[in-house]
GROMACS .gro file of C-alpha atoms in nm:
model
  441
    1MET     CA    1   3.171  -1.919  -0.409
    2LYS     CA    2   2.987  -1.627  -0.485
    3ARG     CA    3   2.613  -1.623  -0.489
    4ASP     CA    4   2.422  -1.482  -0.784
    5ILE     CA    5   2.144  -1.227  -0.703
    6THR     CA    6   1.923  -1.044  -0.973
    7VAL     CA    7   1.690  -0.757  -0.935
    8ILE     CA    8   1.427  -0.725  -1.182
    9GLY     CA    9   1.321  -0.360  -1.226
   10GLY     CA   10   1.586  -0.094  -1.233
   11GLY     CA   11   1.391   0.234  -1.103
   12THR     CA   12   1.463   0.364  -0.750
   13ALA     CA   13   1.393   0.045  -0.572
   14GLY     CA   14   1.563  -0.188  -0.784
   15LEU     CA   15   1.891   0.001  -0.798
   16ILE     CA   16   1.863   0.086  -0.429
   17ALA     CA   17   1.825  -0.269  -0.366
   18GLY     CA   18   2.102  -0.370  -0.589
   19ILE     CA   19   2.372  -0.117  -0.448
   20THR     CA   20   2.268  -0.225  -0.080
   21LEU     CA   21   2.312  -0.565  -0.150
   22ILE     CA   22   2.664  -0.516  -0.292
   23ARG     CA   23   2.764  -0.305  -0.006
   24THR     CA   24   2.615  -0.539   0.269
   25CYS     CA   25   2.676  -0.877   0.115
   26PRO     CA   26   3.024  -0.933  -0.005
   27ASP     CA   27   3.001  -1.281  -0.135
   28VAL     CA   28   2.734  -1.199  -0.396
   29ASN     CA   29   2.719  -1.097  -0.780
   30VAL     CA   30   2.422  -0.862  -0.841
   31THR     CA   31   2.266  -0.821  -1.155
   32VAL     CA   32   1.982  -0.542  -1.230
   33ILE     CA   33   1.762  -0.626  -1.538
   34ARG     CA   34   1.585  -0.329  -1.641
   35SER     CA   35   1.415  -0.186  -1.972
   36THR     CA   36   1.510   0.167  -2.073
   37ALA     CA   37   1.248   0.131  -2.345
   38MET     CA   38   0.993   0.178  -2.031
   39GLY     CA   39   1.143   0.482  -1.941
   40THR     CA   40   1.128   0.639  -1.580
   41ILE     CA   41   0.843   0.809  -1.380
   42MET     CA   42   0.883   1.195  -1.463
   43VAL     CA   43   0.751   1.334  -1.117
   44GLY     CA   44   0.932   1.515  -0.838
   45GLU     CA   45   0.988   1.300  -0.536
   46GLY     CA   46   1.048   1.425  -0.168
   47THR     CA   47   1.233   1.202   0.080
   48PHE     CA   48   1.203   1.144   0.449
   49ALA     CA   49   1.437   1.309   0.688
   50ASP     CA   50   1.670   0.998   0.746
   51THR     CA   51   1.718   0.912   0.349
   52PRO     CA   52   2.005   1.128   0.300
   53ASN     CA   53   2.186   0.942   0.568
   54TYR     CA   54   2.121   0.602   0.394
   55LEU     CA   55   2.200   0.720   0.042
   56HIS     CA   56   2.554   0.870   0.180
   57GLY     CA   57   2.628   0.617   0.443
   58VAL     CA   58   2.501   0.290   0.361
   59LEU     CA   59   2.500   0.348  -0.023
   60GLY     CA   60   2.820   0.540  -0.027
   61ILE     CA   61   2.702   0.803  -0.240
   62PRO     CA   62   2.963   1.121  -0.210
   63LYS     CA   63   2.778   1.411  -0.115
   64GLU     CA   64   2.917   1.662  -0.339
   65ASP     CA   65   2.923   1.457  -0.655
   66PHE     CA   66   2.541   1.413  -0.555
   67TYR     CA   67   2.475   1.746  -0.513
   68ARG     CA   68   2.639   1.852  -0.840
   69GLU     CA   69   2.478   1.569  -1.075
   70VAL     CA   70   2.126   1.541  -0.897
   71ASN     CA   71   2.101   1.885  -0.776
   72PRO     CA   72   1.831   1.823  -0.473
   73VAL     CA   73   1.679   2.081  -0.303
   74TRP     CA   74   1.704   2.086   0.098
   75LYS     CA   75   1.347   1.956   0.257
   76LEU     CA   76   1.316   2.060   0.610
   77GLY     CA   77   0.971   1.916   0.652
   78VAL     CA   78   0.610   1.939   0.546
   79ARG     CA   79   0.357   2.189   0.542
   80PHE     CA   80   0.010   2.124   0.568
   81LEU     CA   81  -0.299   2.313   0.448
   82TRP     CA   82  -0.516   2.117   0.663
   83GLY     CA   83  -0.736   2.170   0.953
   84PRO     CA   84  -0.874   2.481   1.093
   85ARG     CA   85  -0.535   2.671   1.123
   86PRO     CA   86  -0.447   2.850   0.800
   87TYR     CA   87  -0.166   2.579   0.792
   88PHE     CA   88   0.090   2.394   1.028
   89ASP     CA   89   0.436   2.260   0.939
   90TYR     CA   90   0.572   1.937   1.053
   91PRO     CA   91   0.953   2.011   1.081
   92PHE     CA   92   1.219   1.748   1.073
   93ASN     CA   93   1.433   1.923   1.342
   94GLU     CA   94   1.375   2.069   1.699
   95GLN     CA   95   1.530   2.395   1.623
   96PHE     CA   96   1.230   2.476   1.379
   97ASP     CA   97   0.951   2.389   1.606
   98ASN     CA   98   0.796   2.408   1.969
   99GLN     CA   99   0.555   2.147   1.906
  100ILE     CA  100   0.506   2.013   2.236
  101LEU     CA  101   0.505   2.287   2.510
  102PRO     CA  102   0.301   2.618   2.433
  103THR     CA  103   0.462   2.926   2.580
  104ALA     CA  104   0.281   3.277   2.609
  105GLN     CA  105   0.354   3.380   2.226
  106LYS     CA  106   0.340   3.040   2.074
  107PRO     CA  107   0.041   2.831   2.102
  108TRP     CA  108   0.022   2.426   2.094
  109GLY     CA  109   0.145   2.291   1.792
  110TYR     CA  110   0.335   2.598   1.674
  111TYR     CA  111   0.585   2.530   1.348
  112HIS     CA  112   0.788   2.802   1.170
  113LEU     CA  113   0.980   2.656   0.901
  114ASP     CA  114   0.960   3.001   0.736
  115ASP     CA  115   1.220   3.078   0.973
  116TYR     CA  116   1.480   2.957   0.747
  117THR     CA  117   1.630   3.169   0.513
  118GLY     CA  118   1.939   3.000   0.365
  119PRO     CA  119   2.036   2.873   0.012
  120MET     CA  120   1.753   2.604  -0.069
  121VAL     CA  121   1.922   2.428  -0.350
  122ALA     CA  122   2.185   2.179  -0.201
  123GLY     CA  123   2.459   2.245  -0.453
  124ALA     CA  124   2.444   2.589  -0.354
  125ALA     CA  125   2.480   2.584   0.019
  126PRO     CA  126   2.847   2.635   0.137
  127GLY     CA  127   2.912   2.436   0.469
  128GLY     CA  128   2.646   2.148   0.388
  129ALA     CA  129   2.306   2.068   0.526
  130PRO     CA  130   2.116   2.390   0.728
  131ALA     CA  131   2.008   2.131   0.996
  132ARG     CA  132   2.083   1.825   1.167
  133SER     CA  133   1.781   1.633   0.980
  134VAL     CA  134   1.710   1.709   0.634
  135GLY     CA  135   1.535   1.537   0.337
  136TYR     CA  136   1.560   1.609  -0.020
  137HIS     CA  137   1.356   1.731  -0.320
  138ILE     CA  138   1.466   1.502  -0.603
  139GLU     CA  139   1.370   1.482  -0.966
  140ASN     CA  140   1.322   1.109  -1.066
  141GLN     CA  141   1.529   1.092  -1.391
  142PRO     CA  142   1.870   1.237  -1.291
  143PHE     CA  143   1.827   1.036  -0.944
  144VAL     CA  144   1.785   0.729  -1.119
  145ALA     CA  145   2.045   0.794  -1.376
  146TYR     CA  146   2.305   0.868  -1.082
  147LEU     CA  147   2.195   0.516  -0.891
  148GLU     CA  148   2.271   0.333  -1.219
  149ARG     CA  149   2.619   0.482  -1.260
  150HIS     CA  150   2.699   0.423  -0.886
  151PHE     CA  151   2.568   0.076  -0.884
  152ALA     CA  152   2.783  -0.015  -1.208
  153GLY     CA  153   3.082   0.163  -1.033
  154LEU     CA  154   3.083  -0.087  -0.739
  155GLY     CA  155   3.081  -0.379  -1.003
  156GLY     CA  156   2.715  -0.430  -1.034
  157GLN     CA  157   2.595  -0.560  -1.400
  158LEU     CA  158   2.324  -0.369  -1.571
  159VAL     CA  159   2.099  -0.563  -1.838
  160ASP     CA  160   1.886  -0.371  -2.053
  161ALA     CA  161   1.593  -0.617  -2.129
  162LYS     CA  162   1.239  -0.681  -2.077
  163VAL     CA  163   1.130  -0.992  -1.846
  164VAL     CA  164   0.839  -1.158  -2.058
  165THR     CA  165   0.796  -1.441  -1.792
  166ALA     CA  166   0.917  -1.648  -1.528
  167ASP     CA  167   0.981  -2.033  -1.471
  168ILE     CA  168   0.829  -2.130  -1.161
  169GLY     CA  169   0.980  -2.440  -0.975
  170GLU     CA  170   1.008  -2.585  -0.627
  171ARG     CA  171   1.241  -2.344  -0.477
  172GLY     CA  172   1.069  -2.055  -0.635
  173VAL     CA  173   1.173  -1.872  -0.952
  174GLU     CA  174   1.413  -2.124  -1.162
  175SER     CA  175   1.470  -1.832  -1.447
  176VAL     CA  176   1.342  -1.541  -1.589
  177LEU     CA  177   1.266  -1.548  -1.980
  178LEU     CA  178   1.359  -1.210  -2.171
  179GLU     CA  179   1.212  -1.082  -2.483
  180SER     CA  180   1.553  -1.155  -2.683
  181GLY     CA  181   1.462  -1.522  -2.585
  182GLU     CA  182   1.741  -1.565  -2.368
  183ARG     CA  183   1.692  -1.723  -2.024
  184HIS     CA  184   1.824  -1.572  -1.709
  185THR     CA  185   1.906  -1.793  -1.400
  186ALA     CA  186   2.026  -1.661  -1.051
  187ASP     CA  187   2.015  -1.822  -0.696
  188PHE     CA  188   1.764  -1.533  -0.559
  189PHE     CA  189   1.553  -1.259  -0.717
  190VAL     CA  190   1.459  -0.974  -0.600
  191ASP     CA  191   1.117  -0.835  -0.744
  192ALA     CA  192   1.142  -0.447  -0.798
  193SER     CA  193   0.910  -0.442  -1.088
  194GLY     CA  194   0.684  -0.159  -0.971
  195PHE     CA  195   0.304  -0.232  -0.968
  196ARG     CA  196   0.335  -0.524  -1.211
  197ALA     CA  197   0.470  -0.730  -0.936
  198GLU     CA  198   0.599  -0.967  -1.188
  199LEU     CA  199   0.770  -1.257  -0.979
  200ILE     CA  200   0.617  -1.228  -0.661
  201ASN     CA  201   0.239  -1.184  -0.762
  202GLN     CA  202   0.245  -1.306  -1.125
  203GLY     CA  203   0.494  -1.559  -1.095
  204LEU     CA  204   0.455  -1.703  -0.733
  205GLY     CA  205   0.082  -1.606  -0.709
  206GLU     CA  206   0.126  -1.421  -0.390
  207GLN     CA  207  -0.172  -1.208  -0.318
  208PHE     CA  208  -0.216  -0.834  -0.229
  209VAL     CA  209  -0.379  -0.714   0.092
  210SER     CA  210  -0.569  -0.397   0.049
  211MET     CA  211  -0.536  -0.106   0.246
  212ARG     CA  212  -0.838   0.081   0.121
  213ASP     CA  213  -1.029   0.034   0.411
  214HIS     CA  214  -0.812   0.297   0.562
  215LEU     CA  215  -0.696   0.504   0.252
  216PHE     CA  216  -0.966   0.586   0.008
  217CYS     CA  217  -0.750   0.764  -0.263
  218ASP     CA  218  -0.689   0.559  -0.544
  219ARG     CA  219  -0.575   0.820  -0.833
  220ALA     CA  220  -0.341   1.105  -0.891
  221VAL     CA  221  -0.345   1.373  -1.168
  222VAL     CA  222  -0.004   1.508  -1.208
  223GLY     CA  223   0.112   1.862  -1.366
  224GLY     CA  224   0.373   2.119  -1.298
  225TRP     CA  225   0.531   2.452  -1.444
  226ALA     CA  226   0.861   2.597  -1.506
  227ARG     CA  227   0.971   2.840  -1.206
  228ASN     CA  228   0.976   3.163  -1.298
  229GLY     CA  229   1.106   3.389  -1.030
  230GLU     CA  230   0.921   3.209  -0.748
  231PRO     CA  231   1.098   3.163  -0.443
  232VAL     CA  232   1.229   2.796  -0.356
  233LYS     CA  233   1.031   2.646  -0.069
  234PRO     CA  234   1.254   2.406   0.155
  235TYR     CA  235   0.935   2.187   0.269
  236THR     CA  236   0.684   1.981   0.088
  237THR     CA  237   0.340   2.166   0.083
  238MET     CA  238   0.025   1.929   0.126
  239ASP     CA  239  -0.288   2.118   0.005
  240THR     CA  240  -0.653   1.998   0.123
  241MET     CA  241  -0.855   1.928  -0.182
  242ASP     CA  242  -1.226   1.869  -0.249
  243ALA     CA  243  -1.163   1.464  -0.287
  244GLY     CA  244  -0.850   1.420  -0.162
  245TRP     CA  245  -0.496   1.638  -0.147
  246CYS     CA  246  -0.234   1.784  -0.364
  247TRP     CA  247   0.148   1.789  -0.334
  248ARG     CA  248   0.398   2.050  -0.424
  249ILE     CA  249   0.760   1.984  -0.426
  250ASP     CA  250   0.996   2.244  -0.532
  251HIS     CA  251   1.304   2.186  -0.755
  252GLU     CA  252   1.554   2.439  -0.870
  253HIS     CA  253   1.419   2.472  -1.225
  254THR     CA  254   1.044   2.364  -1.186
  255ILE     CA  255   0.776   2.300  -0.969
  256ASN     CA  256   0.567   1.977  -0.953
  257ARG     CA  257   0.206   1.952  -0.829
  258GLY     CA  258  -0.002   1.628  -0.791
  259TYR     CA  259  -0.361   1.580  -0.709
  260VAL     CA  260  -0.413   1.258  -0.495
  261PHE     CA  261  -0.793   1.155  -0.500
  262SER     CA  262  -1.059   0.907  -0.475
  263SER     CA  263  -1.240   0.813  -0.813
  264ALA     CA  264  -1.533   0.727  -0.606
  265TYR     CA  265  -1.595   1.083  -0.557
  266LEU     CA  266  -1.413   1.264  -0.879
  267SER     CA  267  -1.365   1.154  -1.222
  268ASP     CA  268  -1.026   1.210  -1.384
  269ASP     CA  269  -1.162   1.506  -1.583
  270GLN     CA  270  -1.317   1.700  -1.261
  271ALA     CA  271  -0.982   1.632  -1.078
  272ALA     CA  272  -0.771   1.780  -1.372
  273GLU     CA  273  -1.010   2.062  -1.401
  274GLU     CA  274  -0.955   2.129  -0.986
  275LEU     CA  275  -0.604   2.085  -1.040
  276VAL     CA  276  -0.586   2.355  -1.309
  277ARG     CA  277  -0.817   2.566  -1.167
  278LYS     CA  278  -0.621   2.604  -0.851
  279ASN     CA  279  -0.281   2.602  -1.017
  280PRO     CA  280  -0.331   2.835  -1.315
  281LYS     CA  281   0.024   2.805  -1.416
  282ILE     CA  282  -0.029   2.428  -1.523
  283ASP     CA  283  -0.048   2.338  -1.895
  284PRO     CA  284  -0.400   2.162  -1.910
  285SER     CA  285  -0.252   1.949  -2.188
  286ALA     CA  286   0.024   1.820  -2.015
  287VAL     CA  287  -0.141   1.672  -1.690
  288ARG     CA  288  -0.150   1.315  -1.683
  289VAL     CA  289  -0.335   1.058  -1.443
  290VAL     CA  290  -0.169   0.782  -1.250
  291PRO     CA  291  -0.396   0.482  -1.104
  292PHE     CA  292  -0.273   0.323  -0.821
  293ALA     CA  293  -0.404   0.080  -0.529
  294ALA     CA  294  -0.320   0.123  -0.155
  295ARG     CA  295  -0.203  -0.236  -0.076
  296ARG     CA  296   0.074  -0.471   0.072
  297ILE     CA  297   0.174  -0.790  -0.088
  298ARG     CA  298   0.068  -1.058   0.183
  299ARG     CA  299   0.417  -1.207   0.207
  300PRO     CA  300   0.708  -0.963   0.086
  301TRP     CA  301   0.968  -1.280   0.089
  302VAL     CA  302   0.847  -1.616  -0.067
  303LYS     CA  303   1.115  -1.896  -0.143
  304ASN     CA  304   1.391  -1.727  -0.331
  305VAL     CA  305   1.198  -1.409  -0.420
  306ALA     CA  306   1.170  -1.050  -0.202
  307ALA     CA  307   0.972  -0.777  -0.329
  308ILE     CA  308   1.099  -0.434  -0.303
  309GLY     CA  309   0.932  -0.072  -0.355
  310ASN     CA  310   0.586  -0.070  -0.531
  311ALA     CA  311   0.601  -0.442  -0.604
  312CYS     CA  312   0.609  -0.484  -0.216
  313GLY     CA  313   0.333  -0.245  -0.124
  314PHE     CA  314   0.219   0.127  -0.203
  315VAL     CA  315   0.040   0.382   0.037
  316GLU     CA  316  -0.018   0.763  -0.103
  317PRO     CA  317   0.288   0.998  -0.066
  318LEU     CA  318   0.140   1.223   0.212
  319GLU     CA  319   0.460   1.158   0.428
  320ALA     CA  320   0.713   1.085   0.154
  321THR     CA  321   0.781   0.750   0.284
  322ASN     CA  322   0.831   0.587  -0.033
  323ILE     CA  323   1.220   0.621  -0.068
  324GLN     CA  324   1.300   0.575   0.296
  325VAL     CA  325   1.083   0.231   0.319
  326ILE     CA  326   1.272   0.097  -0.010
  327CYS     CA  327   1.625   0.188   0.204
  328MET     CA  328   1.465   0.018   0.522
  329HIS     CA  329   1.351  -0.295   0.335
  330ALA     CA  330   1.663  -0.323   0.151
  331GLN     CA  331   1.888  -0.319   0.441
  332ARG     CA  332   1.675  -0.569   0.616
  333LEU     CA  333   1.694  -0.809   0.338
  334ALA     CA  334   2.039  -0.782   0.266
  335LYS     CA  335   2.141  -0.817   0.640
  336ALA     CA  336   1.913  -1.143   0.650
  337LEU     CA  337   2.081  -1.264   0.323
  338ALA     CA  338   2.417  -1.166   0.465
  339ALA     CA  339   2.331  -1.374   0.803
  340GLY     CA  340   2.187  -1.666   0.695
  341GLY     CA  341   2.199  -1.753   0.358
  342LEU     CA  342   1.934  -1.733   0.054
  343THR     CA  343   1.669  -1.963   0.171
  344ASP     CA  344   1.671  -1.944   0.542
  345VAL     CA  345   1.268  -1.989   0.637
  346THR     CA  346   1.307  -1.847   0.971
  347LEU     CA  347   1.471  -1.524   0.848
  348ALA     CA  348   1.227  -1.515   0.553
  349GLU     CA  349   0.921  -1.521   0.846
  350GLU     CA  350   1.065  -1.282   1.042
  351TYR     CA  351   1.146  -1.041   0.778
  352ASN     CA  352   0.794  -1.066   0.652
  353ARG     CA  353   0.658  -1.002   0.997
  354SER     CA  354   0.878  -0.672   1.020
  355VAL     CA  355   0.797  -0.550   0.672
  356ASN     CA  356   0.399  -0.596   0.754
  357THR     CA  357   0.405  -0.431   1.085
  358GLN     CA  358   0.575  -0.106   0.889
  359TRP     CA  359   0.314  -0.121   0.621
  360GLU     CA  360   0.035  -0.084   0.892
  361ASP     CA  361   0.228   0.174   1.095
  362ILE     CA  362   0.256   0.388   0.796
  363ARG     CA  363  -0.108   0.291   0.700
  364ASP     CA  364  -0.244   0.411   1.056
  365PHE     CA  365  -0.009   0.710   1.066
  366LEU     CA  366  -0.161   0.836   0.721
  367ALA     CA  367  -0.520   0.738   0.832
  368LEU     CA  368  -0.437   1.010   1.127
  369HIS     CA  369  -0.429   1.292   0.873
  370TYR     CA  370  -0.760   1.218   0.730
  371LYS     CA  371  -0.957   1.145   1.072
  372PHE     CA  372  -0.913   1.517   1.206
  373ASN     CA  373  -0.909   1.724   0.874
  374THR     CA  374  -1.205   1.903   0.921
  375ARG     CA  375  -1.062   2.179   0.689
  376LEU     CA  376  -1.373   2.126   0.400
  377GLN     CA  377  -1.692   1.995   0.432
  378THR     CA  378  -1.718   1.825   0.091
  379PRO     CA  379  -1.870   1.455   0.087
  380PHE     CA  380  -1.521   1.300   0.064
  381TRP     CA  381  -1.411   1.457   0.383
  382GLU     CA  382  -1.723   1.424   0.541
  383MET     CA  383  -1.681   1.068   0.492
  384ALA     CA  384  -1.322   1.057   0.568
  385VAL     CA  385  -1.336   1.223   0.900
  386ARG     CA  386  -1.642   0.977   0.978
  387ASP     CA  387  -1.547   0.665   0.844
  388THR     CA  388  -1.144   0.668   0.871
  389PRO     CA  389  -1.027   0.372   1.092
  390LEU     CA  390  -0.711   0.420   1.323
  391GLY     CA  391  -0.619   0.078   1.354
  392GLY     CA  392  -0.325   0.042   1.593
  393LEU     CA  393  -0.374   0.406   1.679
  394GLU     CA  394  -0.697   0.339   1.803
  395GLU     CA  395  -0.573   0.339   2.189
  396TYR     CA  396  -0.314   0.614   2.137
  397VAL     CA  397  -0.566   0.847   2.033
  398ALA     CA  398  -0.841   0.777   2.276
  399GLN     CA  399  -0.569   0.838   2.549
  400TYR     CA  400  -0.487   1.163   2.380
  401GLN     CA  401  -0.873   1.249   2.359
  402GLU     CA  402  -0.893   1.181   2.741
  403HIS     CA  403  -0.591   1.311   2.889
  404GLY     CA  404  -0.437   1.577   2.621
  405PRO     CA  405  -0.076   1.580   2.468
  406ALA     CA  406   0.197   1.359   2.607
  407LEU     CA  407   0.509   1.270   2.474
  408LEU     CA  408   0.581   0.958   2.641
  409THR     CA  409   0.283   0.737   2.693
  410GLY     CA  410   0.384   0.393   2.722
  411PRO     CA  411   0.350   0.110   2.471
  412ASP     CA  412   0.057   0.229   2.322
  413GLY     CA  413   0.208   0.538   2.191
  414LYS     CA  414   0.408   0.303   1.917
  415PRO     CA  415   0.750   0.362   2.039
  416SER     CA  416   0.851   0.138   1.739
  417SER     CA  417   0.700   0.369   1.468
  418MET     CA  418   0.918   0.532   1.210
  419PHE     CA  419   0.734   0.856   1.306
  420GLY     CA  420   0.774   0.858   1.684
  421TYR     CA  421   0.578   1.027   1.960
  422ASP     CA  422   0.656   1.379   1.842
  423GLY     CA  423   0.556   1.299   1.480
  424HIS     CA  424   0.192   1.153   1.593
  425LEU     CA  425   0.164   1.458   1.810
  426ALA     CA  426   0.275   1.694   1.549
  427VAL     CA  427  -0.027   1.595   1.332
  428LEU     CA  428  -0.292   1.586   1.623
  429LEU     CA  429  -0.188   1.937   1.769
  430GLY     CA  430  -0.145   2.089   1.410
  431LEU     CA  431  -0.509   1.984   1.320
  432ARG     CA  432  -0.625   2.111   1.677
  433ALA     CA  433  -0.754   1.731   1.771
  434PRO     CA  434  -0.933   1.827   2.077
  435TRP     CA  435  -0.896   1.646   2.439
  436ARG     CA  436  -1.147   1.652   2.755
  437ASP     CA  437  -1.137   1.921   2.995
  438GLY     CA  438  -0.867   2.114   2.758
  439GLY     CA  439  -0.821   2.322   2.420
  440ILE     CA  440  -0.568   2.425   2.174
  441ARG     CA  441  -0.489   2.809   2.126
   0.00000   0.00000   0.00000
């Protein structure tokens, strides 16, 4: 007998979760309830290096069809306009960097993503990806539309409706009430309702744990412009700004910019003025402000509800972890449900531990970017360099500062981190973080 799983929310998180469940759990019926009236977020997105492997492997999305319909741009890494260097690059592939060992011509932390000059748009590149590990730059609207079609093609059921409230009982969520008056029941629910967290927080009362003690930004002002002859950059650019940082994501026909900032140091109007002043192609009347909170839900899986995406947690997209985290959480959840059923307490506890550990790992890695960015001496950055804690990375960074760069450092080097040893060193070397009796040319 098949079990019924319902996903509340049809954005990137809900659809990736729904497709993963269908592909991983053969004995489930999966329904996604989403409201088309709510629309989709109109921003560009960058992915992590492993995300395409998940999309085309676990989710079974054909590459050629995806390239034709979604039109992604290759992403070979991230360029940081941070620290004392003019910039440093954080590439996804060894062939684009020499980040560990210096040479006579190349210093510690040397990166050269500009050495790649091939076709940037995936659909226009003959022979496939230009490197072993690539990410994507994706426009959200065609991406979500493609995921919907793929989900429906696999036999998933899409319901266009708005959830009004949830009926709570002993086993968790008994049913959800739709705006039409219909009640929808299921054996298990996935809360992908975004920041509203309609089931996990509003329904079951599970509380959020703030990460504002490590990550101080809480708003973003977003804009962009139509491309007019500028070359397509195969990397995400991160600029240091007066009270935070600004992303640049290149698409074939548009360029997307977003200023992530702290409202304790800058008003919305001041942030919009700085964004437009430094990016004069942006139409000032078209910018919009997106508030957010750096946080994670205390327990992502409670009774018969598991949270995915922003309902589970959110950190600023400094390393484009959002979609990759959704993929990893969706796969963990689907494997747990396939292995032990829908109400296995032990599996739920282990799932919660692993998800929370990952949030802390990402939090600490992002904090590393703030702790050593001495590029600007504004009040925000003086505070960030002085007050940012490093959490689980404190001992690792202390070893670096004492002994210098080391690729393999033992358990304190966070071997289970999704960023790896080389990812941490890429940031420390790129920011020219000093060590005793040493230096960086």
